[in-house]
XYZ file of C-alpha atoms in Angstrom:
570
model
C -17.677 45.381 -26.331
C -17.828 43.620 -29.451
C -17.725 45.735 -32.509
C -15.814 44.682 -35.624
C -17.896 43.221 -38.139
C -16.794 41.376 -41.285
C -14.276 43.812 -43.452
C -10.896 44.443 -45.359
C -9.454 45.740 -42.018
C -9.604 48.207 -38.864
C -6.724 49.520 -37.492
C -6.214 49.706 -33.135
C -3.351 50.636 -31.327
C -2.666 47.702 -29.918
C -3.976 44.254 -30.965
C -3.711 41.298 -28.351
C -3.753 37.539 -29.277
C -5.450 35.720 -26.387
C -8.075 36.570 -23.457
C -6.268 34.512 -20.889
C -4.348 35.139 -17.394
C -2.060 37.911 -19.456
C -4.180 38.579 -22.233
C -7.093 39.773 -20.261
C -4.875 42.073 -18.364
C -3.784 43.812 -20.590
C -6.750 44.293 -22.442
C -8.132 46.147 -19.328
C -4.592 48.183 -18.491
C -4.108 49.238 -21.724
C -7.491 50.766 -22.306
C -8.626 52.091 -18.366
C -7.023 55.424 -19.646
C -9.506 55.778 -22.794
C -6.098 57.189 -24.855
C -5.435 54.157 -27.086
C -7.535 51.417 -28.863
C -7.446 47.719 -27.988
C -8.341 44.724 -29.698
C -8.421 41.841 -28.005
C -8.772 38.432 -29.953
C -9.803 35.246 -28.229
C -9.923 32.005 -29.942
C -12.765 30.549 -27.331
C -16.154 31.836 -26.742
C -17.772 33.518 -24.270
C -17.475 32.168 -20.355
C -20.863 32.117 -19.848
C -21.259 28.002 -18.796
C -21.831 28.486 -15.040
C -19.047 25.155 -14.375
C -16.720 27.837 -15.377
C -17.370 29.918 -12.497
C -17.866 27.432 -9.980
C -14.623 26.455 -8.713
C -15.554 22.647 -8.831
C -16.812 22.607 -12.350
C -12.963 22.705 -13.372
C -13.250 19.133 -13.339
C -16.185 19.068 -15.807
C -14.708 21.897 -18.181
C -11.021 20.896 -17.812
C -11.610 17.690 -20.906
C -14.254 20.006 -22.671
C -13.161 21.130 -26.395
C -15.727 23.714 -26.032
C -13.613 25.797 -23.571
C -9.999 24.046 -23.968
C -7.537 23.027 -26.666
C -7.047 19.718 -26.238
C -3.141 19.028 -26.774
C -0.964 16.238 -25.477
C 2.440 15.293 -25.002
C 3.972 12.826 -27.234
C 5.331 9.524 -26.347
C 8.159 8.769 -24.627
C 9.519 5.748 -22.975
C 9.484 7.645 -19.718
C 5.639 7.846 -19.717
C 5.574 4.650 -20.827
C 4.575 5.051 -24.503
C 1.897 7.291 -23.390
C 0.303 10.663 -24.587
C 0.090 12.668 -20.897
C -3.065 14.936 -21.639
C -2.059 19.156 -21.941
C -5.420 20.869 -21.887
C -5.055 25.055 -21.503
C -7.818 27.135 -21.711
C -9.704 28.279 -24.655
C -12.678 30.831 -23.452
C -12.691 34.185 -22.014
C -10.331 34.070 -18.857
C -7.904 31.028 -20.909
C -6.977 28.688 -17.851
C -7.506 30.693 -15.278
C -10.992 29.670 -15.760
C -10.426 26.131 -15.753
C -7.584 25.873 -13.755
C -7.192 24.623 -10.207
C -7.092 28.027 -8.748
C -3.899 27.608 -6.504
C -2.834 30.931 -6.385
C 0.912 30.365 -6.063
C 4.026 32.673 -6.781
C 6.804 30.837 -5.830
C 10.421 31.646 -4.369
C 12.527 34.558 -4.075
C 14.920 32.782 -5.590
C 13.503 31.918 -8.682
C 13.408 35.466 -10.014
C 16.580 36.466 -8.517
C 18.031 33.689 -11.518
C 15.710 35.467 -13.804
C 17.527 38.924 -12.944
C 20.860 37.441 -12.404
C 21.217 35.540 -16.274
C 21.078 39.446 -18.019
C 16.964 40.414 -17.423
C 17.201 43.647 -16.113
C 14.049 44.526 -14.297
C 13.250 41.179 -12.876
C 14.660 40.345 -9.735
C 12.320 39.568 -6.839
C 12.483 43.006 -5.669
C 11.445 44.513 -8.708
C 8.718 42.055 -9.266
C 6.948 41.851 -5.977
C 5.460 45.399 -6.195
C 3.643 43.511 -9.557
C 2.165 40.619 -7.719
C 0.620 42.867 -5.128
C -0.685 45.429 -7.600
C -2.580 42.070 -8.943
C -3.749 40.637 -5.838
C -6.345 41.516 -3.645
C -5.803 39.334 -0.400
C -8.951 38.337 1.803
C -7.353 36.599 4.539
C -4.637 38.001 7.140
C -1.144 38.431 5.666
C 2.226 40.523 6.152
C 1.906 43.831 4.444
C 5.855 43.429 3.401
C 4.732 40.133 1.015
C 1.226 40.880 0.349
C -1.995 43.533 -0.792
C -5.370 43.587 0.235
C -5.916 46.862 -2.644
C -5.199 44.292 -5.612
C -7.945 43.296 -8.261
C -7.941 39.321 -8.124
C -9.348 37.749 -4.927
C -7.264 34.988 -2.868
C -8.982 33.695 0.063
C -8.409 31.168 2.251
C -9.879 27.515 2.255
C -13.391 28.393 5.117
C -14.117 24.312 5.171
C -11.298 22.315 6.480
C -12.230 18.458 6.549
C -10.774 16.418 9.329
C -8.648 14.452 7.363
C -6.921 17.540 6.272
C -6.289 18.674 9.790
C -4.590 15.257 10.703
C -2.335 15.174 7.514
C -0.874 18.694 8.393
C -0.342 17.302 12.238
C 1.228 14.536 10.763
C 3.832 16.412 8.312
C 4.119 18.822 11.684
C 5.613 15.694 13.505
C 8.114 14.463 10.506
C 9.846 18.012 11.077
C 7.927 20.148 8.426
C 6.879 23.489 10.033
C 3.061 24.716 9.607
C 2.870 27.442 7.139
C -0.187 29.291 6.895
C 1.197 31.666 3.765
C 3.613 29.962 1.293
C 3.531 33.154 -0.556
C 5.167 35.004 2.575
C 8.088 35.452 3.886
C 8.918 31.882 3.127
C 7.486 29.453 1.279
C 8.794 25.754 3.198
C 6.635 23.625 5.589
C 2.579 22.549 5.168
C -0.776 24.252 5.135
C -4.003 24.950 3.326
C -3.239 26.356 0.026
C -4.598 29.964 -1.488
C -6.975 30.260 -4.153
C -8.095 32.617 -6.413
C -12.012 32.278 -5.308
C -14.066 34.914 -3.564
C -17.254 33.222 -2.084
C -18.628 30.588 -3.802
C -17.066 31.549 -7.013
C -14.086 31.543 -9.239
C -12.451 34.606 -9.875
C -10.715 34.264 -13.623
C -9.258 37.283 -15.299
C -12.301 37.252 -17.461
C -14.028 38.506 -14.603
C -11.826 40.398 -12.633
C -9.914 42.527 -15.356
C -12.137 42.277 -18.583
C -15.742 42.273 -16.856
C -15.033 45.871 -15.493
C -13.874 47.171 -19.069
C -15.833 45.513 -21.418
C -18.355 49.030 -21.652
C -15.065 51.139 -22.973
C -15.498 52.593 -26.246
C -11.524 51.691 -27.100
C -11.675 48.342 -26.145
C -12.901 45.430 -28.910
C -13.454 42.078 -27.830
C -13.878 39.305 -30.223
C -14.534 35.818 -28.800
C -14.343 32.717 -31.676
C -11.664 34.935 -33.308
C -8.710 32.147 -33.748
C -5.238 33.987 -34.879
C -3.694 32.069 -37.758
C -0.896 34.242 -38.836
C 0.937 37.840 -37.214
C 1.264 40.033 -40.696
C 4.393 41.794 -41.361
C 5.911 44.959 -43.076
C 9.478 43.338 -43.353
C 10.722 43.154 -39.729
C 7.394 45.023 -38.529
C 4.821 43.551 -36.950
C 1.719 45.342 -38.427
C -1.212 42.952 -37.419
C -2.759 39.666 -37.278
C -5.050 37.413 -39.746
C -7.959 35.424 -37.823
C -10.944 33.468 -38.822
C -14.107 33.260 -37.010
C -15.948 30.302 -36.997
C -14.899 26.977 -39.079
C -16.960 28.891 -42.465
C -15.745 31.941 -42.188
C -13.056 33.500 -44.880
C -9.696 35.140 -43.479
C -9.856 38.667 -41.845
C -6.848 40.827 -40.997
C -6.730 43.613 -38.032
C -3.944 46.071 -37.884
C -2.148 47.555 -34.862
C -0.963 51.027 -35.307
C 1.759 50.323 -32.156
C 2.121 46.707 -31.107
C 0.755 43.011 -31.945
C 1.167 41.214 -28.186
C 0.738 37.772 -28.347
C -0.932 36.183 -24.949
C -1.417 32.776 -26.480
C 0.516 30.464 -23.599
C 3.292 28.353 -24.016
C 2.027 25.756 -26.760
C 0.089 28.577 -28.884
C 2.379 31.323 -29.010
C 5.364 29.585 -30.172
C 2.427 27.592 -32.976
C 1.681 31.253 -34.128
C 5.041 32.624 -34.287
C 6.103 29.558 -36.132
C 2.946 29.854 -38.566
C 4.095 33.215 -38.848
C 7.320 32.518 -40.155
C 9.196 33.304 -36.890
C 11.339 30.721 -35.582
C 14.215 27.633 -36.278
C 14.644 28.943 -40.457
C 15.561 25.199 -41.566
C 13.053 23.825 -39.762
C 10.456 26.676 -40.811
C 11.142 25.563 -44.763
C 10.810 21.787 -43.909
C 7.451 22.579 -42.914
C 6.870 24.874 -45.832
C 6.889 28.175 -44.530
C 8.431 31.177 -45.459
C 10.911 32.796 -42.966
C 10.288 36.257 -42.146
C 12.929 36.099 -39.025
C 14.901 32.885 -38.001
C 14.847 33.050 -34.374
C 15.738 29.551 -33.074
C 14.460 29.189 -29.390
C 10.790 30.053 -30.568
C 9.212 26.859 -29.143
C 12.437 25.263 -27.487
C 13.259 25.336 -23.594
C 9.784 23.870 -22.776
C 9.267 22.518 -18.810
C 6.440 21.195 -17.129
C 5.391 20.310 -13.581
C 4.888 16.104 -14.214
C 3.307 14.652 -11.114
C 2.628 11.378 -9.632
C -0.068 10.550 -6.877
C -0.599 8.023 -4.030
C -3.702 7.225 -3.287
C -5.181 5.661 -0.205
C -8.828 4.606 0.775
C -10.212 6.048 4.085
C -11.885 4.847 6.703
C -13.745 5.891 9.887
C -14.898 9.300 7.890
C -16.144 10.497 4.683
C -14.216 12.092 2.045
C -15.417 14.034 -1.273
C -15.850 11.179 -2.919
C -18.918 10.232 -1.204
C -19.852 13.925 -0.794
C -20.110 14.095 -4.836
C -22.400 11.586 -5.099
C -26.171 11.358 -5.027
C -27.599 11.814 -2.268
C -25.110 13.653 -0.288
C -24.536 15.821 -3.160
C -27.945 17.260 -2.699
C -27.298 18.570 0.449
C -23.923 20.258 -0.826
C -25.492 22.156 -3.815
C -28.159 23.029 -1.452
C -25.133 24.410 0.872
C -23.427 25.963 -2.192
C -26.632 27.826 -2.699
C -27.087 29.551 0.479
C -23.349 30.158 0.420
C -22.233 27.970 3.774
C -19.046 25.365 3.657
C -19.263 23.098 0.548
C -17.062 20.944 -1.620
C -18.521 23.121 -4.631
C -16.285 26.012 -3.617
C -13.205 24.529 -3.112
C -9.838 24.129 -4.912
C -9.158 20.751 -5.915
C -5.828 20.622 -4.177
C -6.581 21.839 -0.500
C -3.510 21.335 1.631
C 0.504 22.206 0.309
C 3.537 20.906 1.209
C 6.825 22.409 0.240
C 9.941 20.826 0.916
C 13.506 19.167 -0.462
C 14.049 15.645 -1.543
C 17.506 15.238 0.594
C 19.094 17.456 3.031
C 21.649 20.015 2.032
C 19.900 21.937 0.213
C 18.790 25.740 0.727
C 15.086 25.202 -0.961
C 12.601 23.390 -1.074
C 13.026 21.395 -4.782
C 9.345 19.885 -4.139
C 5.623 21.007 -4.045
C 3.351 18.529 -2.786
C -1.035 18.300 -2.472
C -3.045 16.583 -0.101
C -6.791 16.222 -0.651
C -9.563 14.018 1.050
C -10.270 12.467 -2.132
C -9.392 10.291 -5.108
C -9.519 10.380 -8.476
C -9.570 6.377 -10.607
C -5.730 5.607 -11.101
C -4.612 8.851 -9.864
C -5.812 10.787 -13.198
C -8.421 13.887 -12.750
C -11.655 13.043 -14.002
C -13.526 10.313 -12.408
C -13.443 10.309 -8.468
C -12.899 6.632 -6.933
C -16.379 4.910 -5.802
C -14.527 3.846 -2.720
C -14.066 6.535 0.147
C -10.276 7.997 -0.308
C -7.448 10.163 -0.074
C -4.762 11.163 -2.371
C -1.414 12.663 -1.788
C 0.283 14.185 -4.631
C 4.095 15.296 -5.718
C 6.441 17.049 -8.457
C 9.624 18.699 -8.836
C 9.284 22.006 -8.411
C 12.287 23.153 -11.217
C 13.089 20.099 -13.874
C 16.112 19.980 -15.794
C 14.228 17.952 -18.852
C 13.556 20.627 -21.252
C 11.222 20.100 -24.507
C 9.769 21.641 -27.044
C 7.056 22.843 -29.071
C 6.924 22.335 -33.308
C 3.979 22.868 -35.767
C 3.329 19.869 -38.054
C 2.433 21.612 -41.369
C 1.351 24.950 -42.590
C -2.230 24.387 -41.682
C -3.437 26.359 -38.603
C -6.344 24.041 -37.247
C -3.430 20.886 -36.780
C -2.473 20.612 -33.839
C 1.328 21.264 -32.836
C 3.903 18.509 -32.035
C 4.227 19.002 -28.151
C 7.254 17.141 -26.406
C 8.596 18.407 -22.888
C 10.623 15.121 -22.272
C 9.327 14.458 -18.989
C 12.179 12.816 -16.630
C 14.464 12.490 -19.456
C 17.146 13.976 -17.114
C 18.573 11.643 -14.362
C 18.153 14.515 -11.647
C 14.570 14.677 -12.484
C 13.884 10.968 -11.846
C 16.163 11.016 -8.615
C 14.041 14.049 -7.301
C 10.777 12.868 -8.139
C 11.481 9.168 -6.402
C 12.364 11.158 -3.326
C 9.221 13.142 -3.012
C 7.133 9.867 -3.648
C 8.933 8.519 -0.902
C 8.085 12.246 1.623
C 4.145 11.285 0.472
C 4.307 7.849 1.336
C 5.743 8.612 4.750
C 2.975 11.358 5.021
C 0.220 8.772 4.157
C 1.452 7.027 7.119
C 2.167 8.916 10.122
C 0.212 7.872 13.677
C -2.027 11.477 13.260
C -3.439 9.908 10.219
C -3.375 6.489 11.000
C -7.108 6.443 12.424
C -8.239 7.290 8.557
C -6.367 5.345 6.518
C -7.103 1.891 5.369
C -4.786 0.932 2.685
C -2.918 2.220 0.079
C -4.269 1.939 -3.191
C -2.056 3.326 -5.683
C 0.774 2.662 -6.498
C 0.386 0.114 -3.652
C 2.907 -1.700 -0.832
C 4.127 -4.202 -3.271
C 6.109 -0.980 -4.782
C 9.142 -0.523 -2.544
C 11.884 0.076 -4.161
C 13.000 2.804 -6.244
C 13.240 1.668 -9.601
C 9.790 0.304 -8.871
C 8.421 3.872 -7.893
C 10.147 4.960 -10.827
C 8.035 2.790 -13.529
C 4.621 3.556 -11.388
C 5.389 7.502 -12.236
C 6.250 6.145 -15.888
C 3.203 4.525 -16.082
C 1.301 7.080 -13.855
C 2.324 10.187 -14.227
C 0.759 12.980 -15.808
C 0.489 17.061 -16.025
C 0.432 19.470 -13.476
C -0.359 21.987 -16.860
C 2.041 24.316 -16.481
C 3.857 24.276 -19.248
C 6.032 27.551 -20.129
C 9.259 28.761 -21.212
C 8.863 28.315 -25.150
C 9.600 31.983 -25.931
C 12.175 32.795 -23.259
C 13.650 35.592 -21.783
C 17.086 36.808 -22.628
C 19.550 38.932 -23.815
C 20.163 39.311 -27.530
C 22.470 36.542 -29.121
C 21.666 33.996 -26.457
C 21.028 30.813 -28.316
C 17.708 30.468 -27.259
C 16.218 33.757 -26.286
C 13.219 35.100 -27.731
C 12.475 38.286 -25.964
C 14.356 40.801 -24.379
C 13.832 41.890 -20.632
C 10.746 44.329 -21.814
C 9.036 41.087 -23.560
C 10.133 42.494 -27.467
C 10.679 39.594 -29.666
C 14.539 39.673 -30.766
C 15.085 41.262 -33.990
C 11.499 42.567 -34.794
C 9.648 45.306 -34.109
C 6.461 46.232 -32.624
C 6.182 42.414 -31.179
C 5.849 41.304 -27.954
C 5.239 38.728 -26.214
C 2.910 38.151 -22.474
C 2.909 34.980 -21.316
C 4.153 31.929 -19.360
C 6.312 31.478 -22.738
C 8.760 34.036 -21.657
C 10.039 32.735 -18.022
C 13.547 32.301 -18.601
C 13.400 29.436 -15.784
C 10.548 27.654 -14.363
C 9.224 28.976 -11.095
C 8.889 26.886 -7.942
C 5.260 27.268 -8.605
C 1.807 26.764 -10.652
C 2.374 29.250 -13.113
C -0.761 31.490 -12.923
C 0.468 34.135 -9.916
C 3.665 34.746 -12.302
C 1.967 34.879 -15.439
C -0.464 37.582 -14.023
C 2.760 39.484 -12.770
C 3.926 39.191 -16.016
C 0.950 40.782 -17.614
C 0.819 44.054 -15.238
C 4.338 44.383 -15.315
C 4.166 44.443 -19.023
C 1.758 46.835 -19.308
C 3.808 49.797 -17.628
C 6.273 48.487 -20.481
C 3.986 48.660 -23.115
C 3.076 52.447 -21.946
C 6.274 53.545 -21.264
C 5.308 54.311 -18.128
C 8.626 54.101 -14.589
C 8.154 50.402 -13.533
C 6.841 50.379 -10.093
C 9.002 50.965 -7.043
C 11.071 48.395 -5.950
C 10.135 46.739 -2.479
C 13.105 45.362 -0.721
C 11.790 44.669 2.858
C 11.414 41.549 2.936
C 13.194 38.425 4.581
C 14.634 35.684 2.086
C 12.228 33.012 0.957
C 14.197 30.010 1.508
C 14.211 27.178 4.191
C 12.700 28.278 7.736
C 15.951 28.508 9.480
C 16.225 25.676 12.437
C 13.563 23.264 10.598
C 15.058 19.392 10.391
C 14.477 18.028 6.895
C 12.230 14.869 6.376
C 14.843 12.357 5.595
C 13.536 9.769 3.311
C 14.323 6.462 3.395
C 17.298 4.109 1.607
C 16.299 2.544 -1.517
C 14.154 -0.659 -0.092
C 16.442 -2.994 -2.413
């Protein structure tokens, strides 16, 4: 409910910063036992537009101010001078209600490194019991991986077009094994991916944790309530200033425990810097006095930066004719009495996971495959040609970046730079899996359906070729994270310690894709949830879950020939 009208200040237990993937979680854990008071504060408004809960409005809300903040990567030479677009969510739900709804967790491996460099409490055993308290699977999985007694739906994809069914024969015959759960036992080979849609709707965290709790007396909800500063009593956290509205005068709310801040990776380091938590010379260039100098607050940045092929179809017809007048009619009508539609699917409907060379003990690459095509492989604007598109990016880059506030003024945007394929390996890698989704474009199953390829087009053979079509090309997967990371106290860069306390303060945490210490082999939302319900037994100082150790490792499917790529064409 919302019920904190304009005054000096009320006082709550716990005040969070942000209604997204973690935010909204632990809004709803913190309260369900009625013992402590919760405000949550979200800078967006309501998610009542219906495009936000049908899973293919994403692409009309995902460029909308009115439910996302609108940041963007400065220029580099290796996007070609460009600004690559960074929109996260900014309404009830944050992105995972304008996200692509892959529901994704990644590998094994991935938060064994977590555990292994000093984060206690974070190994794959320990979190696993976290992702199945937050999932509820609707299709058929292995009990030792996944839970069916979860809150957030993950289905399966019901309507699989033809085209879809050829690619995965195709990457079948190069040697990749079908996979029909990547979030299993292992997650290498090809299939249709998971998403976090029940029906013919999306299922966002605004729905699925805060929905059910909104009627609690000692929960507070305030929508168009943008943080601008977290207050302090010396090294105290003791609440947060927010306006409402671009009229209204500064109002404060104080937490009698905690401040959490759930803003995501570009807005929680912005707040903590605004706050006078962060880099201390760089905090007094911009005018702002230090309350804690904490230098990795916005450093260690990494994003997913993908490139995709594109070729027109033939001989069927892909979603880019079904979106279109006048076969669109007849999918809304289908959407409507709830039988197969392109209104209810993911954007990205088939995954491949695999390695760009041999040797190596996990896949390094995630790769999408969908019967359509978006105008020079950006999202937006689907081709007017029938087409196909076949996407790829590293899974773990070794370009990190960064994330820096411009002045003391809260509405300016922040400086955000994550130095996409500045590091050698991360051009190498990414060549290689352009190379894999060329080869996948082309293999006999598909043959009968493709006509040509469009982007980046056979003239581009070799590699240094490939290379400037991703410069030119590229763009965001949006899963950016990492700027408040993980670690143990006097590591250069750590923010938080392995129970998400910011280094050096008190009553501060922080719940969010900011914190992973490394980047996961995945889209970031199925970790960031984990985060959130693992942090709330934290927050309550309630035992952490049991840990669930029967599993088999997620690596490589033993026996299963790689898909060697071929020599550089020059």
């Amino acid at each position: 409910m919302e019920n904190i009208k304009t005054m000096d200040r009320i006082t709550f237990d716990y005040v969070i910063v942000g209604a997204g993937a973690a935010g909204s979680i632990l809004a709803n854990r913190l309260s369900e036992d009625g013992k402590h008071s919760v405000c949550l504060l979200e800078a967006g408004g309501k998610d009542w537009h219906p495009f936000l809960h049908i899973p293919a409005g994403f692409i009309k809300v995902l460029f909308n101010p009115s439910y996302t903040w609108q940041f963007s990567s400065e220029p580099t030479d290796w996007t070609n001078g460009r600004r690559v677009p960074l929109p996260q969510g900014r309404t009830l739900g944050g992105s995972t209600s304008i996200n692509g709804l892959v529901y994704n967790r990644g590998q094994r491996q991935d938060f064994e490194e977590w555990a292994a460099s000093g984060n206690e409490g974070w190994s794959y055993a320990e979190v696993l019991p976290y992702f199945k308290r937050n999932e509820r699977r609707l299709g058929a999985a292995d009990p030792t991986f996944r839970s069916a007694d979860g809150v957030v739906p993950v289905s399966d994809i019901a309507w699989k077009h033809p085209i879809c069914e050829q690619f995965i024969a195709g990457a079948q015959g190069l040697g990749m094994p079908l996979n029909p759960d990547y979030n299993g036992e292992t997650q290498a080979g090809v299939g249709y991916y998971q998403r976090t849609i029940r029906g013919r709707w999306r299922m966002s965290t605004a729905r699925t944790y805060l929905a059910p709790a909104r009627k609690r007396h000692n929960l507070s909800i305030l929508t168009t309530a943008r943080a601008t500063k977290v207050l302090f009593d010396g090294k105290q956290a003791v609440g947060v200033r927010y306006v409402r509205g671009a009229g209204s005068g500064e109002q404060e709310v104080s937490a009698r425990r905690e401040v959490i801040i759930c803003s995501g990776a570009i807005n929680t380091p912005k707040l903590l810097q605004l706050s006078g938590v962060g880099p201390a010379d760089f905090l007094r260039s911009m005018g702002v006095q230090v309350v804690h100098d904490l230098p990795g607050v916005g450093e260690n940045l990494t994003d997913h930066y993908s490139v995709r092929l594109v070729a027109s179809a033939r001989n069927i017809v892909t979603m880019n004719e079904l979106a279109r007048a006048p076969r669109l009619w007849g999918q809304i009508a289908n959407w409507l009495f709830d039988r197969p539609n392109i209104l209810s699917l993911s954007p990205s409907l088939v995954h491949w996971f695999w390695s760009s060379r041999s040797g190596q003990s996990r896949p390094d690459l995630q790769g999408v495959f969908s019967p359509a095509s978006y105008r020079e492989g950006y999202v937006g604007m689907l081709d007017t040609f029938p087409g196909m598109t076949c996407g790829v990016w590293q899974h773990r880059p070794y370009s990190k970046g960064s994330v820096r506030i411009v002045s003391r003024n809260f509405r300016d945007l922040p400086h955000v730079q994550p130095n996409y394929l500045a590091d050698e390996r991360d051009r190498a890698t990414l060549v290689g899996g352009m190379k894999i989704a060329r080869r996948l474009l082309e293999t006999p199953e598909l043959s009968q359906y493709v006509n040509t390829e469009t982007l980046p087009g056979k003239h581009v053979q070799r590699d240094d070729e490939l290379l400037d079509f991703a410069r030119r090309f590229g763009v965001s997967s949006y899963h950016v994270n990492g700027t408040a990371k993980m670690g143990l106290a006097g590591e250069r860069l750590a923010v938080v310690d392995s129970e998400l306390r910011v280094h050096g303060l008190r009553n501060l945490r922080i719940v969010d894709a900011s914190v992973m210490p490394q980047m996961p082999s995945a889209n970031t939302c199925a970790a960031t949830m984990m985060i959130a319900e693992k942090a709330s037994d934290m927050i309550l100082g309630r035992a952490p879950l049991t840990p669930e150790t029967k599993f088999i490792d997620m690596g490589l499917a033993s026996g299963k020939p790689f898909l060697e790529v071929a020599p550089d064409a020059a």
